PDB file of C-alpha atoms and ligand atoms in Angstrom:
ATOM      1  CA  MET O 284     150.212  77.686 109.241  1.00 41.00           C
ATOM      2  CA  ASP O 285     150.381  79.546 105.792  1.00 44.00           C
ATOM      3  CA  THR O 286     149.558  78.024 102.567  1.00 47.00           C
ATOM      4  CA  PRO O 287     151.679  76.986 100.201  1.00 46.00           C
ATOM      5  CA  ARG O 288     153.070  79.598  97.275  1.00 48.00           C
ATOM      6  CA  ARG O 289     152.223  78.796  94.037  1.00 46.00           C
ATOM      7  CA  VAL O 290     155.310  78.916  91.739  1.00 48.00           C
ATOM      8  CA  GLU O 291     153.947  78.383  87.977  1.00 54.00           C
ATOM      9  CA  HIS O 292     151.461  76.333  86.048  1.00 57.00           C
ATOM     10  CA  GLN O 293     152.223  73.316  84.098  1.00 56.00           C
ATOM     11  CA  GLN O 294     150.489  72.609  80.794  1.00 60.00           C
ATOM     12  CA  THR O 295     149.618  68.862  80.990  1.00 58.00           C
ATOM     13  CA  ASP O 296     147.025  66.186  79.460  1.00 59.00           C
ATOM     14  CA  ARG O 297     144.639  67.662  82.457  1.00 54.00           C
ATOM     15  CA  GLY O 298     144.903  70.954  81.859  1.00 59.00           C
ATOM     16  CA  TYR O 299     146.621  73.371  83.311  1.00 59.00           C
ATOM     17  CA  ILE O 300     147.696  72.534  87.141  1.00 61.00           C
ATOM     18  CA  PRO O 301     149.777  74.333  90.012  1.00 62.00           C
ATOM     19  CA  VAL O 302     153.471  73.232  90.240  1.00 64.00           C
ATOM     20  CA  TYR O 303     154.871  74.082  93.390  1.00 63.00           C
ATOM     21  CA  ALA O 304     158.499  74.715  94.461  1.00 69.00           C
ATOM     22  CA  THR O 305     160.579  71.860  93.890  1.00 78.00           C
ATOM     23  CA  GLY O 306     162.559  71.736  96.987  1.00 88.00           C
ATOM     24  CA  VAL O 307     163.018  69.298  99.627  1.00 93.00           C
ATOM     25  CA  ILE O 308     162.012  70.783 103.197  1.00 93.00           C
ATOM     26  CA  GLU O 309     162.064  69.484 106.571  1.00 95.00           C
ATOM     27  CA  GLN O 310     158.714  68.788 108.223  1.00 97.00           C
ATOM     28  CA  PRO O 311     157.524  71.721 110.487  1.00 96.00           C
ATOM     29  CA  TRP O 312     156.335  69.294 112.924  1.00 97.00           C
ATOM     30  CA  ALA O 313     156.031  71.360 115.733  1.00 97.00           C
ATOM     31  CA  SER O 314     153.773  74.246 113.414  1.00 97.00           C
ATOM     32  CA  TYR O 315     150.867  71.918 113.206  1.00 98.00           C
ATOM     33  CA  SER O 316     147.676  73.460 114.766  1.00 98.00           C
ATOM     34  CA  ALA O 317     145.508  71.287 117.029  1.00 98.00           C
ATOM     35  CA  THR O 318     143.187  71.470 113.926  1.00 98.00           C
ATOM     36  CA  ASP O 319     145.761  70.246 112.013  1.00 98.00           C
ATOM     37  CA  HIS O 320     145.790  67.283 113.725  1.00 98.00           C
ATOM     38  CA  GLY O 321     142.605  66.961 114.286  1.00 98.00           C
ATOM     39  CA  VAL O 322     141.771  66.531 110.815  1.00 98.00           C
ATOM     40  CA  TRP O 323     144.233  63.953 110.146  1.00 98.00           C
ATOM     41  CA  ALA O 324     142.509  62.531 113.279  1.00 98.00           C
ATOM     42  CA  GLN O 325     139.332  62.602 111.386  1.00 98.00           C
ATOM     43  CA  LEU O 326     140.595  61.553 108.280  1.00 98.00           C
ATOM     44  CA  PHE O 327     142.729  58.219 109.235  1.00 98.00           C
ATOM     45  CA  ARG O 328     139.710  57.570 111.754  1.00 98.00           C
ATOM     46  CA  ARG O 329     137.088  57.392 108.972  1.00 98.00           C
ATOM     47  CA  GLN O 330     139.226  55.813 106.505  1.00 98.00           C
ATOM     48  CA  ARG O 331     140.473  52.780 108.962  1.00 97.00           C
ATOM     49  CA  GLU O 332     136.586  52.171 109.338  1.00 98.00           C
ATOM     50  CA  ILE O 333     135.600  51.765 105.750  1.00 98.00           C
ATOM     51  CA  LEU O 334     138.630  50.364 104.151  1.00 98.00           C
ATOM     52  CA  PRO O 335     138.435  46.938 105.737  1.00 98.00           C
ATOM     53  CA  GLY O 336     136.321  45.013 103.001  1.00 97.00           C
ATOM     54  CA  ARG O 337     137.381  47.255 100.218  1.00 98.00           C
ATOM     55  CA  ALA O 338     141.312  48.428 100.382  1.00 98.00           C
ATOM     56  CA  CYS O 339     143.867  45.271  99.559  1.00 98.00           C
ATOM     57  CA  ARG O 340     145.166  43.377 102.164  1.00 97.00           C
ATOM     58  CA  GLU O 341     148.698  44.468 100.989  1.00 97.00           C
ATOM     59  CA  PHE O 342     147.733  48.222 102.169  1.00 98.00           C
ATOM     60  CA  LEU O 343     145.333  47.362 105.304  1.00 98.00           C
ATOM     61  CA  ASP O 344     148.517  45.078 106.592  1.00 97.00           C
ATOM     62  CA  ASN O 345     151.090  47.681 106.288  1.00 98.00           C
ATOM     63  CA  VAL O 346     148.996  50.772 107.487  1.00 97.00           C
ATOM     64  CA  GLU O 347     149.863  48.441 110.605  1.00 95.00           C
ATOM     65  CA  ARG O 348     153.224  47.658 109.858  1.00 96.00           C
ATOM     66  CA  ILE O 349     154.230  51.179 109.476  1.00 96.00           C
ATOM     67  CA  GLY O 350     152.745  52.218 112.775  1.00 94.00           C
ATOM     68  CA  LEU O 351     150.410  55.241 111.407  1.00 96.00           C
ATOM     69  CA  GLY O 352     147.817  55.962 114.368  1.00 96.00           C
ATOM     70  CA  ALA O 353     144.901  58.624 114.450  1.00 97.00           C
ATOM     71  CA  ASP O 354     146.106  60.627 117.177  1.00 95.00           C
ATOM     72  CA  ALA O 355     148.634  62.880 115.844  1.00 97.00           C
ATOM     73  CA  ILE O 356     150.097  63.562 112.509  1.00 98.00           C
ATOM     74  CA  PRO O 357     152.964  61.199 112.331  1.00 98.00           C
ATOM     75  CA  LYS O 358     156.933  62.193 112.351  1.00 98.00           C
ATOM     76  CA  PHE O 359     158.259  61.760 109.112  1.00 98.00           C
ATOM     77  CA  ASP O 360     161.568  60.995 110.809  1.00 98.00           C
ATOM     78  CA  ASP O 361     159.491  57.986 112.878  1.00 97.00           C
ATOM     79  CA  LEU O 362     158.384  56.473 109.698  1.00 98.00           C
ATOM     80  CA  ASN O 363     161.497  56.848 107.938  1.00 98.00           C
ATOM     81  CA  ARG O 364     163.273  54.853 110.721  1.00 98.00           C
ATOM     82  CA  VAL O 365     160.815  51.936 109.859  1.00 97.00           C
ATOM     83  CA  LEU O 366     160.512  52.848 106.565  1.00 98.00           C
ATOM     84  CA  ARG O 367     164.517  52.631 105.466  1.00 98.00           C
ATOM     85  CA  ARG O 368     164.700  49.117 107.223  1.00 98.00           C
ATOM     86  CA  ALA O 369     161.813  47.899 105.539  1.00 97.00           C
ATOM     87  CA  THR O 370     162.676  49.046 102.197  1.00 98.00           C
ATOM     88  CA  GLY O 371     165.255  51.543 102.092  1.00 98.00           C
ATOM     89  CA  TRP O 372     162.553  53.979 100.515  1.00 98.00           C
ATOM     90  CA  GLU O 373     162.508  57.499 102.590  1.00 98.00           C
ATOM     91  CA  LEU O 374     160.134  60.262 102.994  1.00 97.00           C
ATOM     92  CA  VAL O 375     161.333  63.866 101.956  1.00 97.00           C
ATOM     93  CA  GLY O 376     159.018  66.769 102.833  1.00 96.00           C
ATOM     94  CA  VAL O 377     157.790  69.166 100.069  1.00 95.00           C
ATOM     95  CA  GLU O 378     155.672  72.074  99.132  1.00 91.00           C
ATOM     96  CA  GLY O 379     152.999  70.366  97.128  1.00 88.00           C
ATOM     97  CA  LEU O 380     152.256  68.943  93.668  1.00 85.00           C
ATOM     98  CA  LEU O 381     155.505  68.561  92.177  1.00 88.00           C
ATOM     99  CA  PRO O 382     156.389  68.542  88.191  1.00 88.00           C
ATOM    100  CA  ASP O 383     156.252  65.204  86.884  1.00 90.00           C
ATOM    101  CA  HIS O 384     159.618  64.829  86.129  1.00 91.00           C
ATOM    102  CA  VAL O 385     160.719  66.001  89.320  1.00 93.00           C
ATOM    103  CA  PHE O 386     158.451  63.540  91.009  1.00 94.00           C
ATOM    104  CA  PHE O 387     159.750  60.668  88.888  1.00 96.00           C
ATOM    105  CA  ASP O 388     163.342  61.824  89.987  1.00 96.00           C
ATOM    106  CA  HIS O 389     162.552  61.288  93.318  1.00 97.00           C
ATOM    107  CA  LEU O 390     161.067  57.512  93.385  1.00 98.00           C
ATOM    108  CA  ALA O 391     164.123  57.060  91.121  1.00 98.00           C
ATOM    109  CA  HIS O 392     165.902  57.317  93.992  1.00 97.00           C
ATOM    110  CA  ARG O 393     163.889  55.821  96.542  1.00 98.00           C
ATOM    111  CA  ARG O 394     162.060  58.928  98.368  1.00 98.00           C
ATOM    112  CA  PHE O 395     158.575  59.441  98.542  1.00 98.00           C
ATOM    113  CA  PRO O 396     157.520  63.301  98.594  1.00 97.00           C
ATOM    114  CA  VAL O 397     155.032  63.968 100.713  1.00 97.00           C
ATOM    115  CA  THR O 398     153.464  67.804 101.069  1.00 95.00           C
ATOM    116  CA  TRP O 399     154.270  69.004 104.396  1.00 96.00           C
ATOM    117  CA  TRP O 400     150.751  70.824 104.711  1.00 96.00           C
ATOM    118  CA  ILE O 401     147.477  69.134 105.698  1.00 97.00           C
ATOM    119  CA  ARG O 402     143.968  69.978 104.152  1.00 97.00           C
ATOM    120  CA  LYS O 403     141.677  72.481 106.117  1.00 96.00           C
ATOM    121  CA  PRO O 404     138.565  71.173 107.775  1.00 96.00           C
ATOM    122  CA  GLU O 405     136.324  72.139 105.029  1.00 95.00           C
ATOM    123  CA  GLN O 406     138.236  70.289 102.472  1.00 93.00           C
ATOM    124  CA  LEU O 407     137.774  67.116 104.476  1.00 93.00           C
ATOM    125  CA  ASP O 408     136.178  65.363 101.789  1.00 88.00           C
ATOM    126  CA  TYR O 409     137.294  66.858  98.983  1.00 81.00           C
ATOM    127  CA  ILE O 410     140.950  68.600  97.894  1.00 86.00           C
ATOM    128  CA  ALA O 411     142.217  69.380  94.457  1.00 80.00           C
ATOM    129  CA  GLU O 412     145.577  68.722  94.887  1.00 86.00           C
ATOM    130  CA  PRO O 413     147.837  66.267  97.043  1.00 91.00           C
ATOM    131  CA  ASP O 414     148.189  67.307 100.485  1.00 95.00           C
ATOM    132  CA  LEU O 415     150.068  65.507 103.493  1.00 97.00           C
ATOM    133  CA  PHE O 416     147.124  62.846 104.061  1.00 98.00           C
ATOM    134  CA  HIS O 417     147.315  61.897 100.128  1.00 96.00           C
ATOM    135  CA  ASP O 418     150.635  61.519 100.017  1.00 96.00           C
ATOM    136  CA  LEU O 419     151.316  59.715 103.350  1.00 98.00           C
ATOM    137  CA  PHE O 420     148.413  57.917 103.837  1.00 98.00           C
ATOM    138  CA  GLY O 421     147.789  57.097 100.855  1.00 98.00           C
ATOM    139  CA  HIS O 422     151.316  56.355  98.995  1.00 98.00           C
ATOM    140  CA  VAL O 423     153.391  55.567 101.863  1.00 98.00           C
ATOM    141  CA  PRO O 424     151.839  51.910 103.462  1.00 98.00           C
ATOM    142  CA  LEU O 425     152.451  49.827 100.196  1.00 97.00           C
ATOM    143  CA  LEU O 426     156.078  51.399 100.289  1.00 98.00           C
ATOM    144  CA  MET O 427     156.570  49.060 103.375  1.00 97.00           C
ATOM    145  CA  ASN O 428     156.047  46.108 100.932  1.00 95.00           C
ATOM    146  CA  PRO O 429     159.559  44.828  99.208  1.00 94.00           C
ATOM    147  CA  VAL O 430     158.146  43.904  95.774  1.00 92.00           C
ATOM    148  CA  PHE O 431     155.920  47.080  95.635  1.00 94.00           C
ATOM    149  CA  ALA O 432     158.714  49.339  96.597  1.00 97.00           C
ATOM    150  CA  ASP O 433     161.216  48.015  93.478  1.00 95.00           C
ATOM    151  CA  TYR O 434     158.589  48.743  91.435  1.00 95.00           C
ATOM    152  CA  MET O 435     157.655  52.380  92.638  1.00 97.00           C
ATOM    153  CA  GLN O 436     161.732  52.747  92.144  1.00 97.00           C
ATOM    154  CA  ALA O 437     161.201  51.087  88.586  1.00 96.00           C
ATOM    155  CA  TYR O 438     158.350  53.578  87.752  1.00 96.00           C
ATOM    156  CA  GLY O 439     161.051  56.681  88.960  1.00 97.00           C
ATOM    157  CA  ARG O 440     163.614  55.575  86.861  1.00 97.00           C
ATOM    158  CA  GLY O 441     160.857  54.977  83.496  1.00 98.00           C
ATOM    159  CA  GLY O 442     159.500  58.518  84.452  1.00 97.00           C
ATOM    160  CA  MET O 443     163.033  60.108  84.013  1.00 97.00           C
ATOM    161  CA  LYS O 444     163.552  57.739  80.746  1.00 98.00           C
ATOM    162  CA  ALA O 445     160.272  59.116  79.220  1.00 98.00           C
ATOM    163  CA  HIS O 446     161.001  62.703  80.075  1.00 97.00           C
ATOM    164  CA  GLY O 447     164.351  62.287  78.335  1.00 97.00           C
ATOM    165  CA  ILE O 448     162.170  60.814  75.256  1.00 98.00           C
ATOM    166  CA  ASP O 449     159.845  63.519  74.941  1.00 97.00           C
ATOM    167  CA  ALA O 450     156.335  65.229  76.218  1.00 95.00           C
ATOM    168  CA  ASP O 451     154.129  62.387  74.886  1.00 97.00           C
ATOM    169  CA  ALA O 452     156.173  59.449  76.353  1.00 97.00           C
ATOM    170  CA  LEU O 453     155.727  61.379  79.926  1.00 96.00           C
ATOM    171  CA  MET O 454     151.941  61.801  79.412  1.00 96.00           C
ATOM    172  CA  ASN O 455     151.581  58.266  78.512  1.00 97.00           C
ATOM    173  CA  LEU O 456     153.893  57.239  81.759  1.00 97.00           C
ATOM    174  CA  THR O 457     151.652  59.759  83.843  1.00 96.00           C
ATOM    175  CA  ARG O 458     148.219  57.995  82.653  1.00 97.00           C
ATOM    176  CA  LEU O 459     149.960  54.652  83.572  1.00 97.00           C
ATOM    177  CA  TYR O 460     150.530  56.026  86.971  1.00 97.00           C
ATOM    178  CA  TRP O 461     147.193  57.466  87.046  1.00 97.00           C
ATOM    179  CA  TYR O 462     145.391  54.700  86.364  1.00 98.00           C
ATOM    180  CA  THR O 463     147.331  52.286  89.060  1.00 98.00           C
ATOM    181  CA  VAL O 464     149.066  53.655  91.587  1.00 98.00           C
ATOM    182  CA  GLU O 465     146.665  56.622  91.874  1.00 97.00           C
ATOM    183  CA  PHE O 466     143.254  54.891  91.147  1.00 98.00           C
ATOM    184  CA  GLY O 467     144.160  50.949  90.591  1.00 98.00           C
ATOM    185  CA  LEU O 468     141.425  48.274  91.423  1.00 98.00           C
ATOM    186  CA  ILE O 469     142.996  44.762  92.147  1.00 97.00           C
ATOM    187  CA  ARG O 470     140.792  41.202  91.518  1.00 94.00           C
ATOM    188  CA  THR O 471     140.734  38.883  94.499  1.00 93.00           C
ATOM    189  CA  GLY O 472     139.107  35.539  95.566  1.00 90.00           C
ATOM    190  CA  GLU O 473     136.876  37.798  97.603  1.00 92.00           C
ATOM    191  CA  GLY O 474     135.809  40.498  94.729  1.00 91.00           C
ATOM    192  CA  LEU O 475     137.441  43.503  93.854  1.00 95.00           C
ATOM    193  CA  ARG O 476     139.694  45.548  95.737  1.00 97.00           C
ATOM    194  CA  ILE O 477     141.528  49.168  95.982  1.00 98.00           C
ATOM    195  CA  TYR O 478     144.730  49.643  96.062  1.00 98.00           C
ATOM    196  CA  GLY O 479     145.172  53.160  94.190  1.00 98.00           C
ATOM    197  CA  SER O 480     146.342  55.984  96.560  1.00 97.00           C
ATOM    198  CA  GLY O 481     144.155  58.583  95.371  1.00 96.00           C
ATOM    199  CA  ILE O 482     141.235  55.964  96.066  1.00 97.00           C
ATOM    200  CA  VAL O 483     142.202  55.186  99.683  1.00 97.00           C
ATOM    201  CA  SER O 484     142.591  58.720 100.914  1.00 96.00           C
ATOM    202  CA  SER O 485     139.300  59.419  99.818  1.00 95.00           C
ATOM    203  CA  LYS O 486     136.331  58.253 101.792  1.00 96.00           C
ATOM    204  CA  GLY O 487     133.621  58.867  98.754  1.00 96.00           C
ATOM    205  CA  GLU O 488     135.655  57.469  95.981  1.00 96.00           C
ATOM    206  CA  SER O 489     136.695  54.472  98.172  1.00 97.00           C
ATOM    207  CA  ILE O 490     132.876  53.476  98.363  1.00 97.00           C
ATOM    208  CA  TYR O 491     131.793  54.809  94.595  1.00 97.00           C
ATOM    209  CA  CYS O 492     134.520  52.841  93.140  1.00 97.00           C
ATOM    210  CA  LEU O 493     133.146  49.594  93.922  1.00 96.00           C
ATOM    211  CA  GLU O 494     129.874  50.252  94.465  1.00 94.00           C
ATOM    212  CA  SER O 495     128.478  52.536  92.102  1.00 94.00           C
ATOM    213  CA  ASP O 496     127.005  51.611  89.091  1.00 92.00           C
ATOM    214  CA  ALA O 497     128.048  54.709  86.894  1.00 95.00           C
ATOM    215  CA  PRO O 498     132.257  54.011  86.439  1.00 96.00           C
ATOM    216  CA  ASN O 499     133.394  51.808  84.008  1.00 96.00           C
ATOM    217  CA  ARG O 500     135.493  49.232  85.147  1.00 96.00           C
ATOM    218  CA  LEU O 501     138.018  47.475  82.579  1.00 97.00           C
ATOM    219  CA  GLY O 502     140.349  44.873  82.643  1.00 96.00           C
ATOM    220  CA  PHE O 503     144.115  46.156  82.598  1.00 97.00           C
ATOM    221  CA  ASP O 504     145.813  46.439  79.221  1.00 97.00           C
ATOM    222  CA  LEU O 505     148.784  48.819  79.112  1.00 98.00           C
ATOM    223  CA  GLU O 506     148.494  50.373  76.126  1.00 98.00           C
ATOM    224  CA  ARG O 507     144.630  50.891  76.738  1.00 98.00           C
ATOM    225  CA  VAL O 508     145.506  52.635  79.985  1.00 98.00           C
ATOM    226  CA  MET O 509     148.161  54.896  78.186  1.00 98.00           C
ATOM    227  CA  ARG O 510     145.974  56.056  75.204  1.00 98.00           C
ATOM    228  CA  THR O 511     143.211  56.930  78.159  1.00 98.00           C
ATOM    229  CA  ARG O 512     142.662  60.823  79.309  1.00 97.00           C
ATOM    230  CA  TYR O 513     141.820  61.512  82.921  1.00 95.00           C
ATOM    231  CA  LYS O 514     140.471  64.259  84.842  1.00 89.00           C
ATOM    232  CA  ILE O 515     142.001  65.199  88.272  1.00 87.00           C
ATOM    233  CA  ASP O 516     138.655  66.980  89.879  1.00 86.00           C
ATOM    234  CA  THR O 517     136.372  64.316  89.558  1.00 91.00           C
ATOM    235  CA  TYR O 518     135.691  60.574  90.641  1.00 94.00           C
ATOM    236  CA  GLN O 519     136.957  58.815  88.027  1.00 96.00           C
ATOM    237  CA  GLN O 520     135.177  57.433  85.102  1.00 97.00           C
ATOM    238  CA  THR O 521     137.283  54.390  84.596  1.00 98.00           C
ATOM    239  CA  TYR O 522     138.937  52.142  86.701  1.00 98.00           C
ATOM    240  CA  PHE O 523     141.582  49.481  85.427  1.00 98.00           C
ATOM    241  CA  VAL O 524     141.720  46.348  87.111  1.00 97.00           C
ATOM    242  CA  ILE O 525     144.739  44.367  87.621  1.00 97.00           C
ATOM    243  CA  ASP O 526     144.078  40.244  88.251  1.00 94.00           C
ATOM    244  CA  GLY O 527     147.710  40.279  90.872  1.00 94.00           C
ATOM    245  CA  PHE O 528     150.475  42.693  91.358  1.00 94.00           C
ATOM    246  CA  GLU O 529     152.414  40.264  89.382  1.00 93.00           C
ATOM    247  CA  GLN O 530     150.216  41.194  85.991  1.00 95.00           C
ATOM    248  CA  LEU O 531     151.335  45.024  86.788  1.00 95.00           C
ATOM    249  CA  PHE O 532     154.923  44.168  87.618  1.00 94.00           C
ATOM    250  CA  GLU O 533     154.962  42.111  84.071  1.00 96.00           C
ATOM    251  CA  ALA O 534     153.422  44.277  81.964  1.00 96.00           C
ATOM    252  CA  THR O 535     155.785  47.246  83.097  1.00 96.00           C
ATOM    253  CA  ARG O 536     158.698  45.330  82.624  1.00 96.00           C
ATOM    254  CA  PRO O 537     159.337  45.639  78.785  1.00 97.00           C
ATOM    255  CA  ASP O 538     161.165  48.594  77.135  1.00 98.00           C
ATOM    256  CA  PHE O 539     158.218  51.185  76.968  1.00 98.00           C
ATOM    257  CA  ALA O 540     160.514  53.303  74.232  1.00 98.00           C
ATOM    258  CA  PRO O 541     159.012  51.419  71.236  1.00 98.00           C
ATOM    259  CA  ILE O 542     155.458  51.281  72.980  1.00 98.00           C
ATOM    260  CA  TYR O 543     155.656  55.311  73.253  1.00 98.00           C
ATOM    261  CA  ALA O 544     157.000  55.620  69.572  1.00 98.00           C
ATOM    262  CA  LYS O 545     153.398  53.321  68.416  1.00 98.00           C
ATOM    263  CA  LEU O 546     151.220  55.442  70.045  1.00 98.00           C
ATOM    264  CA  LYS O 547     152.183  58.669  68.828  1.00 96.00           C
ATOM    265  CA  THR O 548     150.512  57.696  65.776  1.00 95.00           C
ATOM    266  CA  LEU O 549     147.731  56.358  67.311  1.00 96.00           C
ATOM    267  CA  PRO O 550     144.589  58.752  69.388  1.00 95.00           C
ATOM    268  CA  ALA O 551     143.828  58.969  72.807  1.00 97.00           C
ATOM    269  CA  TYR O 552     140.333  58.160  74.628  1.00 97.00           C
ATOM    270  CA  PRO O 553     137.977  60.369  76.738  1.00 96.00           C
ATOM    271  CA  ALA O 554     137.888  58.846  80.367  1.00 96.00           C
ATOM    272  CA  GLY O 555     134.701  57.490  79.865  1.00 95.00           C
ATOM    273  CA  GLU O 556     134.865  55.842  76.593  1.00 96.00           C
ATOM    274  CA  VAL O 557     134.288  51.963  76.265  1.00 96.00           C
ATOM    275  CA  LEU O 558     135.931  50.182  73.095  1.00 95.00           C
ATOM    276  CA  PRO O 559     135.579  47.045  71.267  1.00 93.00           C
ATOM    277  CA  GLY O 560     138.038  44.385  73.254  1.00 92.00           C
ATOM    278  CA  ASP O 561     137.429  46.104  76.302  1.00 95.00           C
ATOM    279  CA  ARG O 562     137.226  43.530  79.081  1.00 94.00           C
ATOM    280  CA  VAL O 563     134.074  44.827  81.049  1.00 93.00           C
ATOM    281  CA  TYR O 564     133.714  44.131  84.470  1.00 92.00           C
ATOM    282  CA  HIS O 565     130.017  43.793  85.356  1.00 85.00           C
ATOM    283  CA  ARG O 566     129.633  43.604  89.216  1.00 74.00           C
ATOM    284  CA  GLY O 567     125.969  42.623  88.684  1.00 67.00           C
ATOM    285  CA  THR O 568     127.205  38.976  87.327  1.00 64.00           C
ATOM    286  CA  GLY O 569     130.386  39.026  90.172  1.00 59.00           C
ATOM    287  CA  GLU O 570     132.876  38.023  88.165  1.00 60.00           C
ATOM    288  CA  GLY O 571     131.903  38.213  84.744  1.00 66.00           C
ATOM    289  CA  TRP O 572     134.067  39.508  82.392  1.00 78.00           C
ATOM    290  CA  VAL O 573     132.052  40.291  79.307  1.00 79.00           C
ATOM    291  CA  ARG O 574     133.999  42.075  76.026  1.00 79.00           C
ATOM    292  CA  SER O 575     132.108  45.299  74.921  1.00 81.00           C
ATOM    293  CA  GLY O 576     130.217  44.435  71.619  1.00 73.00           C
ATOM    294  CA  ASP O 577     129.441  41.081  72.852  1.00 64.00           C
ATOM    295  CA  VAL O 578     125.981  42.001  74.859  1.00 51.00           C
TER     296      VAL O 578
HETATM  297  C1  H4B V 783     153.332  61.374  88.076  1.00 63.78           C
HETATM  298  C2  H4B V 783     152.166  61.782  87.961  1.00 63.78           C
HETATM  299  O1  H4B V 783     151.903  63.145  87.326  1.00 63.78           O
HETATM  300  C3  H4B V 783     151.563  62.123  89.683  1.00 63.78           C
HETATM  301  O2  H4B V 783     150.132  62.472  89.269  1.00 63.78           O
HETATM  302  C4  H4B V 783     152.495  62.943  90.248  1.00 63.78           C
HETATM  303  C5  H4B V 783     152.526  64.564  89.951  1.00 63.78           C
HETATM  304  N1  H4B V 783     153.122  65.364  91.163  1.00 63.78           N
HETATM  305  C6  H4B V 783     152.878  64.645  92.361  1.00 63.78           C
HETATM  306  N2  H4B V 783     152.976  65.522  93.362  1.00 63.78           N
HETATM  307  C7  H4B V 783     153.079  65.120  94.892  1.00 63.78           C
HETATM  308  N3  H4B V 783     153.998  65.924  95.782  1.00 63.78           N
HETATM  309  N4  H4B V 783     152.450  64.195  95.012  1.00 63.78           N
HETATM  310  C8  H4B V 783     152.149  63.575  94.030  1.00 63.78           C
HETATM  311  O3  H4B V 783     151.948  62.147  94.415  1.00 63.78           O
HETATM  312  C9  H4B V 783     152.207  63.657  92.553  1.00 63.78           C
HETATM  313  N5  H4B V 783     151.987  62.873  91.686  1.00 63.78           N
HETATM  314  N1  LIG V 784     159.462  49.262  81.662  1.00 63.78           N
HETATM  315  C1  LIG V 784     159.415  50.908  81.442  1.00 63.78           C
HETATM  316  C2  LIG V 784     159.685  51.319  83.257  1.00 63.78           C
HETATM  317  C3  LIG V 784     158.532  51.361  84.025  1.00 63.78           C
HETATM  318  C4  LIG V 784     158.763  50.469  85.118  1.00 63.78           C
HETATM  319  C5  LIG V 784     157.817  50.505  86.095  1.00 63.78           C
HETATM  320  C6  LIG V 784     156.304  50.671  86.367  1.00 63.78           C
HETATM  321  C7  LIG V 784     156.061  51.789  84.891  1.00 63.78           C
HETATM  322  C8  LIG V 784     157.249  52.199  83.954  1.00 63.78           C
HETATM  323  C9  LIG V 784     160.155  51.583  80.380  1.00 63.78           C
HETATM  324  O1  LIG V 784     161.069  51.014  79.832  1.00 63.78           O
HETATM  325  O2  LIG V 784     159.604  52.541  80.126  1.00 63.78           O
HETATM  326 FE1  FE2 V 785     149.560  60.581  94.758  1.00 63.78          FE
END
């Protein structure tokens, strides 16, 4: 199986990233090697082992409901039969990382782009760009949840709108996407849980995000998130914690145009910064939120 070709580089908030062809392709299921299926099986089994007690219930339940298993790389056609019936979403095969506006356009039409190739065995623990395991295992289960499915389509429409406004607006929206859909944490009665796709598809980060003392865990605040830069090639230095999915859906309902306009006059912050007014979640004190500067 040949590695995907790089078409161009895109200048973004996080420097240059490789941007692949933007076309949709059929999943070449017959071309997957035994090694490819083995990588899927190993990644799937590892995550199934460590995510109970770490990932939110909505994610875990839907991994079962959509019928993901360890024995082989799933067929997009099989998953689409289940997904279309549940929420009207469908998977489309792509070469890999898409330009933001192309990505959001797919979401706006209830299509989730899934990279057709899977990482090599030597990339098991880390890969710098989305592969099949990240896109499929990380993103697709939550699309079985009707409320989350509607939210993701609204995100796509918001992305197209931001793209129409200007590059800053699009950058603000991709930061929001990054700190929620990709790397979001949620509070539950049993403590913090993971809902971000970039976390659930990574064994190391699934453990680090909840157990390490290194990262900040801040209460979700829309503008705070939009002003926070991020890096794509390390574990996150900051995680934003929502109190529940309703908080996220409510916060993203208003028209963002005035917010984009306001943020154009304000600076952005490095990923690891803690600011006055931040609600800092202290693991040591269990549920404790303290305002930075309080202590
Ligand atoms: C929207 C935001 O930039 C996000 O990182 C997008 C970019 N392009 C992508 N392209 C693919 N194939 N898969 C993804 O998850 C993403 N994520
Ligand atoms: N409400 C946002 C769009 C959006 C919806 C859902 C999630 C994120 C963004 C806007 O007007 O731009
Ligand atoms: Fe992703």
